[in-house]
CSV table of C-alpha atoms in Angstrom, one decimal:
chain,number,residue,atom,x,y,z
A,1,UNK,CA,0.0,0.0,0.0
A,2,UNK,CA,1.1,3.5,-0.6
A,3,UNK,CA,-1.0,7.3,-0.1
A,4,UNK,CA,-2.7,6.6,-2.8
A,5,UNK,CA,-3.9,2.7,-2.1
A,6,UNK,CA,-7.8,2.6,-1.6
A,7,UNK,CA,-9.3,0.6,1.0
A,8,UNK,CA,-10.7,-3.7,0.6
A,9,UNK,CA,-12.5,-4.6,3.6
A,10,UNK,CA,-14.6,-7.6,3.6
A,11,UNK,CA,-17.1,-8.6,6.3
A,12,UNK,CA,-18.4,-12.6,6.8
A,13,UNK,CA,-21.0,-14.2,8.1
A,14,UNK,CA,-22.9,-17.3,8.0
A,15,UNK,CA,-24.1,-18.2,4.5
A,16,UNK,CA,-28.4,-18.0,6.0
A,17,UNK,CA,-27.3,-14.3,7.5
A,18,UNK,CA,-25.6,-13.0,3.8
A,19,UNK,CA,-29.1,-11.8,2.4
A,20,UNK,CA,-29.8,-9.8,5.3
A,21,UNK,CA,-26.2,-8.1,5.6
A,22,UNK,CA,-26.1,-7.7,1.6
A,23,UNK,CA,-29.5,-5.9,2.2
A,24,UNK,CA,-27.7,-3.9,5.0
A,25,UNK,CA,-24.4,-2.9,3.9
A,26,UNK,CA,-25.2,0.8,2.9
A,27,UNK,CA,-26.0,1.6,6.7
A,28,UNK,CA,-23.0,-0.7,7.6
A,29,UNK,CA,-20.9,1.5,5.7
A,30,UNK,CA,-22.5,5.1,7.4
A,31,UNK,CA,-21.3,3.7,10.5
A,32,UNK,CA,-17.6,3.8,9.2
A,33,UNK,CA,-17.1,7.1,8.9
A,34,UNK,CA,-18.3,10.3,6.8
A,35,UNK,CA,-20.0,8.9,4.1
A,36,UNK,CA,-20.3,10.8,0.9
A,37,UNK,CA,-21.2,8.3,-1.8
A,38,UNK,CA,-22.1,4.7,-2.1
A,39,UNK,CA,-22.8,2.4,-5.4
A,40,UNK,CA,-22.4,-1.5,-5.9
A,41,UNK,CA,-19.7,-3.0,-8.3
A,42,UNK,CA,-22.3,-5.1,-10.8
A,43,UNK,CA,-20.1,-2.7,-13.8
A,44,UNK,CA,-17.0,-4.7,-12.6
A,45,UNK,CA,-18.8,-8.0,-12.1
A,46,UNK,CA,-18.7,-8.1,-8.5
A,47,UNK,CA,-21.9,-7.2,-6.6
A,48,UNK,CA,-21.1,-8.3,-3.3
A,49,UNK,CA,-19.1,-5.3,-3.4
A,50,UNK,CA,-20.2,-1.5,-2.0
A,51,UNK,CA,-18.0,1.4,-3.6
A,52,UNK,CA,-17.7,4.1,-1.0
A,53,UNK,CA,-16.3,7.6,-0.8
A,54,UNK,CA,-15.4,9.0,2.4
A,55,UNK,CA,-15.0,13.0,3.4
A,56,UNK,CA,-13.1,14.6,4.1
A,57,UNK,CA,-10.0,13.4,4.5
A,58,UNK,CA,-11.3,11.8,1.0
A,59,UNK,CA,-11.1,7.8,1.1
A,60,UNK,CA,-12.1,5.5,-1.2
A,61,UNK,CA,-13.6,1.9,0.6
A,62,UNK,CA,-14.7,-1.1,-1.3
A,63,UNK,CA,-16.6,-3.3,1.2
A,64,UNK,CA,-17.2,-7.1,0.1
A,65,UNK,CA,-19.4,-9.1,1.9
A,66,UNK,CA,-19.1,-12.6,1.2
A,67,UNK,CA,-20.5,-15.8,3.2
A,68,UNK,CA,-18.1,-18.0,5.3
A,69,UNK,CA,-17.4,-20.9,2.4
A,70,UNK,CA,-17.1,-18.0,-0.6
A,71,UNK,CA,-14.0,-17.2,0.9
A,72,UNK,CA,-12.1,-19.7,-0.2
A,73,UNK,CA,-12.6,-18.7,-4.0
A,74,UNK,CA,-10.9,-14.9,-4.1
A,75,UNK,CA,-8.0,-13.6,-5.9
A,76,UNK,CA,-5.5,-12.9,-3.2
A,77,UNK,CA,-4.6,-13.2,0.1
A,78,UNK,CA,-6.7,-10.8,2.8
A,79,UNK,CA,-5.2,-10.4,6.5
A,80,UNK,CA,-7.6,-11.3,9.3
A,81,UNK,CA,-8.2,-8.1,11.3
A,82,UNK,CA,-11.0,-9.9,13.5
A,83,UNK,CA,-12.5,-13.4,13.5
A,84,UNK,CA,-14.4,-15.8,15.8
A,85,UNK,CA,-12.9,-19.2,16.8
A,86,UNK,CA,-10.6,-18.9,13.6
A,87,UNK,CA,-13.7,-19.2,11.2
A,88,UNK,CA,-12.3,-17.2,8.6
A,89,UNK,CA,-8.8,-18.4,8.6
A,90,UNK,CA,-10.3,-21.7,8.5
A,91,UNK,CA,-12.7,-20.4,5.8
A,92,UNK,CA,-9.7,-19.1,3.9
A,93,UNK,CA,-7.4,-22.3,3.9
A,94,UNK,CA,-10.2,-24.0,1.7
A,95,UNK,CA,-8.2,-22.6,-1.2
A,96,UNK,CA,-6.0,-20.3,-2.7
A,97,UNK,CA,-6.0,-16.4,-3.7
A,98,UNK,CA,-5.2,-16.5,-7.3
A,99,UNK,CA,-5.8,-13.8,-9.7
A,100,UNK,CA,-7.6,-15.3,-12.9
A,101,UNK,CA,-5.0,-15.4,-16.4
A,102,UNK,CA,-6.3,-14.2,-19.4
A,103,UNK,CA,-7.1,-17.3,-21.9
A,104,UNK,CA,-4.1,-17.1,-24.8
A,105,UNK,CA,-6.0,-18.9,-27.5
A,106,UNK,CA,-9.4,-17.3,-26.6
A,107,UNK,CA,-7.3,-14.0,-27.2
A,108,UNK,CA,-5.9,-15.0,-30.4
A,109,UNK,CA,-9.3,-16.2,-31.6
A,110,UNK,CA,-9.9,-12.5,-31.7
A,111,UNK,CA,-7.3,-10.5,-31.9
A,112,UNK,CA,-6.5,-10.1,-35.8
A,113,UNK,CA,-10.0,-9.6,-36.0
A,114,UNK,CA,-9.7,-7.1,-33.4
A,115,UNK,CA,-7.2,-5.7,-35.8
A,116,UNK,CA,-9.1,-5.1,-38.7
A,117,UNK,CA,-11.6,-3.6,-36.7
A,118,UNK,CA,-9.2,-1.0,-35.8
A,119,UNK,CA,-7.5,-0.2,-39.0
A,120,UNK,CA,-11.2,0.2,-40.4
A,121,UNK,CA,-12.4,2.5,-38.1
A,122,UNK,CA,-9.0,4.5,-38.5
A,123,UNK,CA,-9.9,4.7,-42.4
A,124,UNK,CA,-13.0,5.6,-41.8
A,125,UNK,CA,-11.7,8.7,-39.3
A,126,UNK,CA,-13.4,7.6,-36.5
A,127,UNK,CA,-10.7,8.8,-34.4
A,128,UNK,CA,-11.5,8.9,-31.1
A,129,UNK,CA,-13.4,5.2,-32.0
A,130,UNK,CA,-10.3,4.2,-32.6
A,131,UNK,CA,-8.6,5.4,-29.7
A,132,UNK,CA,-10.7,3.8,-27.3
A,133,UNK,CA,-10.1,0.3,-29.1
A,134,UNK,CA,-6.5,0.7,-28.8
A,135,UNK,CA,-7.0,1.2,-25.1
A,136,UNK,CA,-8.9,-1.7,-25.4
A,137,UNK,CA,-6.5,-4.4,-26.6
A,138,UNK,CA,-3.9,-2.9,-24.4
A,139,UNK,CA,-6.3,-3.5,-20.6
A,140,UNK,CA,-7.8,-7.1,-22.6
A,141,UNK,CA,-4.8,-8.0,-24.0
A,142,UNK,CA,-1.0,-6.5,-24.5
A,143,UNK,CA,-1.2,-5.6,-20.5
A,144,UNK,CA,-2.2,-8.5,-19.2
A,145,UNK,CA,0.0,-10.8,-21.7
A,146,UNK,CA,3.2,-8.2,-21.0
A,147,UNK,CA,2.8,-8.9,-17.4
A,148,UNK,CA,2.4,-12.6,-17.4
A,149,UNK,CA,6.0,-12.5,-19.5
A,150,UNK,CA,7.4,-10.6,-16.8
A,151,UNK,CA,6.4,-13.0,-14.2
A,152,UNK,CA,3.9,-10.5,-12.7
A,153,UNK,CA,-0.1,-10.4,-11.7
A,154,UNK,CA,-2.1,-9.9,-15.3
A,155,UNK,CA,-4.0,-6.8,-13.8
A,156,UNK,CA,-5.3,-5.2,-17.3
A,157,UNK,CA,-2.6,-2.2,-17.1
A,158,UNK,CA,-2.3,-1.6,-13.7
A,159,UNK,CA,1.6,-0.4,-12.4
A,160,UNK,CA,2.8,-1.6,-15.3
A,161,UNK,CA,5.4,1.2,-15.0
A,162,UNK,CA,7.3,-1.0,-12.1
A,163,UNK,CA,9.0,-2.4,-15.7
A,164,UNK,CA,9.8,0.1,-17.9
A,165,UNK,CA,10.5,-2.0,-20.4
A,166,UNK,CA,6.7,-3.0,-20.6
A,167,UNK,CA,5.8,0.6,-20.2
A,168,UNK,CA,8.2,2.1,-23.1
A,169,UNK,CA,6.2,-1.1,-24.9
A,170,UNK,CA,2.8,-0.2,-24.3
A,171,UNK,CA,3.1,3.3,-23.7
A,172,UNK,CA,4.2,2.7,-28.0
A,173,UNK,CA,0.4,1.3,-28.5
A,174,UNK,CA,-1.2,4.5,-27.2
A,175,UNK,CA,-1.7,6.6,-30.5
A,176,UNK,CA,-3.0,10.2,-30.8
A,177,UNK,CA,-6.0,11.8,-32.5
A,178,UNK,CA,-4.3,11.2,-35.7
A,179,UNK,CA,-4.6,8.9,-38.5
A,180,UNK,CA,-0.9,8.2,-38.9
A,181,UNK,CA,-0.2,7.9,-34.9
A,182,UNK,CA,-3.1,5.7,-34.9
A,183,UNK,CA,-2.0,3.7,-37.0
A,184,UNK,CA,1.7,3.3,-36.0
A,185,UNK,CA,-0.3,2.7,-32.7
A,186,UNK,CA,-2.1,-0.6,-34.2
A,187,UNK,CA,1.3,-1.8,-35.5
A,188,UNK,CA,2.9,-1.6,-32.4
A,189,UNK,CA,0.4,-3.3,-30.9
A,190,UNK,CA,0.9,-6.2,-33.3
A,191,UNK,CA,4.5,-6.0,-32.9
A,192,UNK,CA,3.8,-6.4,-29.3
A,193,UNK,CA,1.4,-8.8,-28.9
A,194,UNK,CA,4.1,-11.0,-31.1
A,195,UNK,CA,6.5,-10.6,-28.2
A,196,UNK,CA,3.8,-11.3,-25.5
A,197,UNK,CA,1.9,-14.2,-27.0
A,198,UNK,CA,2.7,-17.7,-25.1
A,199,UNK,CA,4.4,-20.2,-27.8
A,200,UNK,CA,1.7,-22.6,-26.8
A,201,UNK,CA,-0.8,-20.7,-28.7
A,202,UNK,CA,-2.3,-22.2,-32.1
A,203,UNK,CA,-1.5,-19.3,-34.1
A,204,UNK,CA,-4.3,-18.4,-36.7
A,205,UNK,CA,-1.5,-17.2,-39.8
A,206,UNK,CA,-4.2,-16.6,-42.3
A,207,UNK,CA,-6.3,-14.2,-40.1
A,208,UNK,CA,-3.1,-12.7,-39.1
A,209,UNK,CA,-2.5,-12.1,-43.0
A,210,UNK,CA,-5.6,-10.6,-44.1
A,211,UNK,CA,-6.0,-8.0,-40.9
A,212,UNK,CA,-2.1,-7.0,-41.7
A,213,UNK,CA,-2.4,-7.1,-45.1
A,214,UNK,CA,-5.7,-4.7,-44.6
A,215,UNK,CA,-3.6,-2.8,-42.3
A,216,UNK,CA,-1.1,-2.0,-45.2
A,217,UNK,CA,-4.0,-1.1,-47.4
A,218,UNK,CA,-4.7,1.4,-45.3
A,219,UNK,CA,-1.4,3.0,-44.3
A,220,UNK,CA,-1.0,3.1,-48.3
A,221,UNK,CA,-4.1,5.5,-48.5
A,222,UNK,CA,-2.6,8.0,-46.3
């Protein structure tokens, strides 16, 4: 954690008592401090969890309730601030945090179509379209690949500047308002997602050829 770390807490209970404290959780969360604004986290596919802002001193809290034997299935390691009669470390040796991996092949299966998507909408001049979609491969794909290679948690983007040699990388796939950048932009995420792709993968060379071969088209029309 640094200044800028937000807050996980998660509360427990008995699986017949999680309705009533889902149901409950906003009021839980008034009695934690200066509440300023509360939502639930169905837009990151976890609903057990209440977004909160606290103010001031601004903090941001993400409170998870989950029953007793749903703790074994997370993504990481919490510490135990309070417990009775060990339930939840007991709960928690059930399994193992582990952050899910993307799927290679399910990501190849896409991406050259991914590709052409891009390189159209850059021919079109939907600009800012394209843009987003670069921004796109790089959470779904580039960032979580580049970090895998390095040995590291596949968290979309997130502190990939601790390596600077995946940041130069990725930081080459961001593009400008600009057909040319963009462009380039697509490239280098080609180039990259050569360098990141597992060996493993059953490469789809003909889709490859086509979305490249598209790509050329267009860089020609400039």
């Amino acid at each position: 954690m640094d200044t800028f770390s937000d807050v996980d807490l998660i509360l427990t209970c008995n699986k017949e008592d999680h309705a009533g404290l889902m149901r409950d959780r906003a009021s839980l969360a008034a009695l934690l401090g200066p509440l300023v604004a509360a939502f639930t986290g169905e837009h990151v596919g976890e609903p057990r969890v209440l977004i909160c802002l606290y103010g001031p001193p601004a903090l941001h809290l993400d409170l998870k309730v989950v029953a007793l034997p749903d703790l074994a299935d997370r993504v990481d390691e919490p510490v135990v601030l309070w417990e009775r009669d060990g339930r939840m470390t007991a709960a928690f040796a059930a399994g193992v945090g582990r952050h899910p991996a993307p799927d290679p092949q399910w990501i190849e299966d896409r991406f050259w179509v991914w590709v052409h998507y891009a390189a159209l909408k850059i021919a079109r001049g939907e600009l800012q379209e394209s843009l987003d979609f670069l921004s796109y491969l790089r959470v779904t794909v580039l960032g979580p690949l580049g970090l895998m290679r390095y040995g590291l948690k596949p968290t979309g983007v997130r502190r990939v500047e601790a390596n600077p040699a995946l940041a130069q990388q990725l930081a080459s796939t961001a593009g400008a308002v600009d057909r040319a950048a963009l462009l380039a932009a697509l490239r280098n995420a080609c180039a990259a997602y050569h360098a990141f792709r597992p060996s493993s993968v059953k490469a789809n060379e003909k889709a490859e050829q086509v979305a490249m071969d598209y790509v050329a088209e267009v860089a020609a029309s400039l």
